[in-house]
Coordinates of C-alpha atoms in Angstrom, one line a residue:
M176 CA 44.1 62.6 -14.2
K177 CA 40.7 61.4 -13.3
K178 CA 41.5 58.0 -14.7
G179 CA 44.6 57.8 -12.5
N180 CA 42.6 58.7 -9.4
K181 CA 40.1 56.0 -10.2
C182 CA 42.8 53.4 -10.7
L183 CA 44.4 54.4 -7.4
I184 CA 41.2 54.2 -5.5
A185 CA 40.4 50.8 -7.0
L186 CA 43.9 49.6 -6.1
M187 CA 43.5 50.8 -2.5
F188 CA 40.2 49.0 -2.3
V189 CA 41.5 45.7 -3.5
S190 CA 44.5 46.0 -1.2
L191 CA 42.2 46.7 1.8
L192 CA 40.1 43.7 1.0
T193 CA 43.2 41.5 0.7
L194 CA 44.5 42.8 4.1
T195 CA 41.2 42.3 5.9
G196 CA 40.9 38.7 4.8
C197 CA 37.3 38.8 3.4
D198 CA 37.2 35.1 2.7
P199 CA 33.8 33.4 2.7
I200 CA 33.0 31.2 5.7
V201 CA 33.4 27.7 4.5
P202 CA 33.1 24.7 6.8
D203 CA 35.6 21.9 6.7
S204 CA 32.8 19.5 5.9
P205 CA 29.2 18.9 6.9
E206 CA 30.1 15.7 8.6
D207 CA 32.3 17.5 11.1
G208 CA 29.3 19.5 12.3
Q209 CA 31.0 22.8 11.4
Y210 CA 28.6 25.7 10.8
A211 CA 29.0 27.9 7.8
T212 CA 27.0 30.6 9.6
Q213 CA 28.4 32.6 12.5
T214 CA 25.3 33.3 14.4
P215 CA 21.9 31.5 14.8
M216 CA 19.0 32.6 12.6
S217 CA 16.0 34.0 14.3
A218 CA 13.1 31.6 14.8
V219 CA 11.2 33.0 11.9
E220 CA 14.2 33.0 9.5
Y221 CA 15.0 29.4 10.4
S222 CA 11.4 28.3 10.0
I223 CA 11.3 29.7 6.5
Y224 CA 14.7 28.2 5.7
V225 CA 13.7 24.7 6.9
N226 CA 10.4 24.8 5.1
K227 CA 12.2 25.7 1.8
Q228 CA 14.7 22.8 2.3
V229 CA 11.9 20.4 3.2
T230 CA 10.0 21.5 0.1
V231 CA 12.9 20.5 -2.1
Y232 CA 12.9 17.0 -0.5
T233 CA 9.2 16.6 -0.7
Q234 CA 9.2 17.5 -4.4
Q235 CA 11.8 14.8 -5.1
L236 CA 10.0 12.2 -3.1
T237 CA 6.6 13.0 -4.7
T238 CA 8.1 12.8 -8.2
R239 CA 9.7 9.4 -7.5
M240 CA 6.6 8.2 -5.7
T241 CA 4.5 9.0 -8.7
M242 CA 7.0 7.3 -11.0
A243 CA 7.0 4.2 -8.8
R244 CA 3.2 4.2 -8.8
N245 CA 3.1 4.4 -12.6
A246 CA 6.0 2.1 -13.2
E247 CA 3.8 -1.0 -13.4
N248 CA 1.8 0.5 -16.3
A249 CA 4.6 1.9 -18.3
G250 CA 8.3 2.3 -17.9
Y251 CA 10.0 5.7 -18.1
E252 CA 13.3 5.5 -20.0
N253 CA 15.0 8.2 -18.0
E254 CA 14.0 7.1 -14.5
L255 CA 17.4 5.9 -13.5
S256 CA 19.1 9.3 -14.5
Q257 CA 16.3 11.2 -12.9
T258 CA 16.6 9.2 -9.7
K259 CA 20.4 9.8 -9.6
N260 CA 19.6 13.5 -10.0
S261 CA 17.1 13.5 -7.2
I262 CA 19.6 11.9 -4.9
E263 CA 22.2 14.5 -5.7
I264 CA 19.8 17.3 -5.1
M265 CA 18.8 15.8 -1.8
K266 CA 22.4 15.3 -0.7
D267 CA 23.2 18.9 -1.5
V268 CA 20.2 20.1 0.6
L269 CA 21.3 17.8 3.4
D270 CA 24.8 19.3 3.3
E271 CA 23.4 22.8 3.5
V272 CA 21.1 22.0 6.4
T273 CA 23.9 20.3 8.2
V274 CA 26.2 23.4 8.1
T275 CA 23.5 26.0 8.8
M276 CA 23.2 27.0 12.5
P277 CA 19.6 26.7 13.7
S278 CA 17.7 29.2 15.8
N279 CA 18.3 29.2 19.5
G280 CA 16.9 26.1 21.2
R281 CA 16.4 24.2 17.9
E282 CA 19.5 22.0 17.8
N283 CA 17.6 18.8 18.7
D284 CA 15.0 19.6 16.0
R285 CA 17.8 20.1 13.5
K286 CA 19.3 16.8 14.4
E287 CA 15.9 15.0 13.9
L288 CA 15.5 16.8 10.5
I289 CA 19.0 15.6 9.4
K290 CA 18.1 12.1 10.5
A291 CA 14.9 12.1 8.5
M292 CA 16.7 13.6 5.5
K293 CA 19.3 10.8 5.6
T294 CA 16.6 8.2 5.9
A295 CA 14.9 9.6 2.8
I296 CA 18.2 9.5 0.9
G297 CA 18.6 5.9 1.9
H298 CA 15.2 5.0 0.6
M299 CA 16.0 6.8 -2.6
E300 CA 19.3 4.9 -3.0
D301 CA 17.4 1.6 -2.5
Y302 CA 14.9 2.8 -5.2
Q303 CA 17.8 3.6 -7.5
K304 CA 19.2 0.1 -7.0
A305 CA 15.8 -1.5 -7.8
V306 CA 15.5 0.6 -10.9
E307 CA 19.0 -0.4 -12.0
D308 CA 18.2 -4.1 -11.4
G309 CA 14.8 -3.9 -13.2
K310 CA 13.0 -5.0 -10.1
S311 CA 9.5 -3.9 -9.1
V312 CA 9.5 -0.5 -7.5
S313 CA 5.9 -0.2 -6.3
G314 CA 7.0 -1.2 -2.8
F315 CA 8.8 2.1 -2.5
I316 CA 5.6 4.1 -2.5
G317 CA 5.0 3.5 1.2
N318 CA 8.6 4.4 2.1
F319 CA 8.4 7.6 0.1
Q320 CA 5.0 8.5 1.6
N321 CA 6.4 7.9 5.1
D322 CA 9.5 10.0 4.4
F323 CA 7.2 12.8 3.0
N324 CA 5.0 12.7 6.1
G325 CA 8.0 12.6 8.5
L326 CA 9.7 15.6 6.8
T327 CA 6.6 17.7 6.6
G328 CA 5.8 16.9 10.2
L329 CA 9.3 18.1 11.3
A330 CA 8.9 21.3 9.2
N331 CA 5.6 22.0 11.0
M332 CA 7.4 21.9 14.3
Y333 CA 8.9 25.3 13.4
Y334 CA 5.5 27.0 13.4
E335 CA 5.3 26.9 17.2

């Protein structure tokens, strides 16, 4: 009898979930500017969030910058696959930032952050092409350093 009651309760719970429509909030696409969040984060939450996302970018940029610096001395056989992986990681982070509603009054800062992230991806894609073509990549060190500085500078804006 107890097993029957448990099954009945479980069935009722599943039915209730089905009827209430507990689907996750999924945006159409990041390019459409749809937010996956329903309300803006607090200023502190968004600051922490942005800094986490920027940290992912700066780690990718720092790694590729180091590889570009050392490429003249010795080649790394997996650099092309690692660069492709870095680009995918950066694109995933960009998509997430694009669909996350910023704290109140931070929409313009969010747009600047997205622009800086897209610029960094562009530089990374150019780097990938140079690696594929076997060209010198030492010229990308400055681009990656500028991207790093720009992103960390934007992240610091959230400490106001």
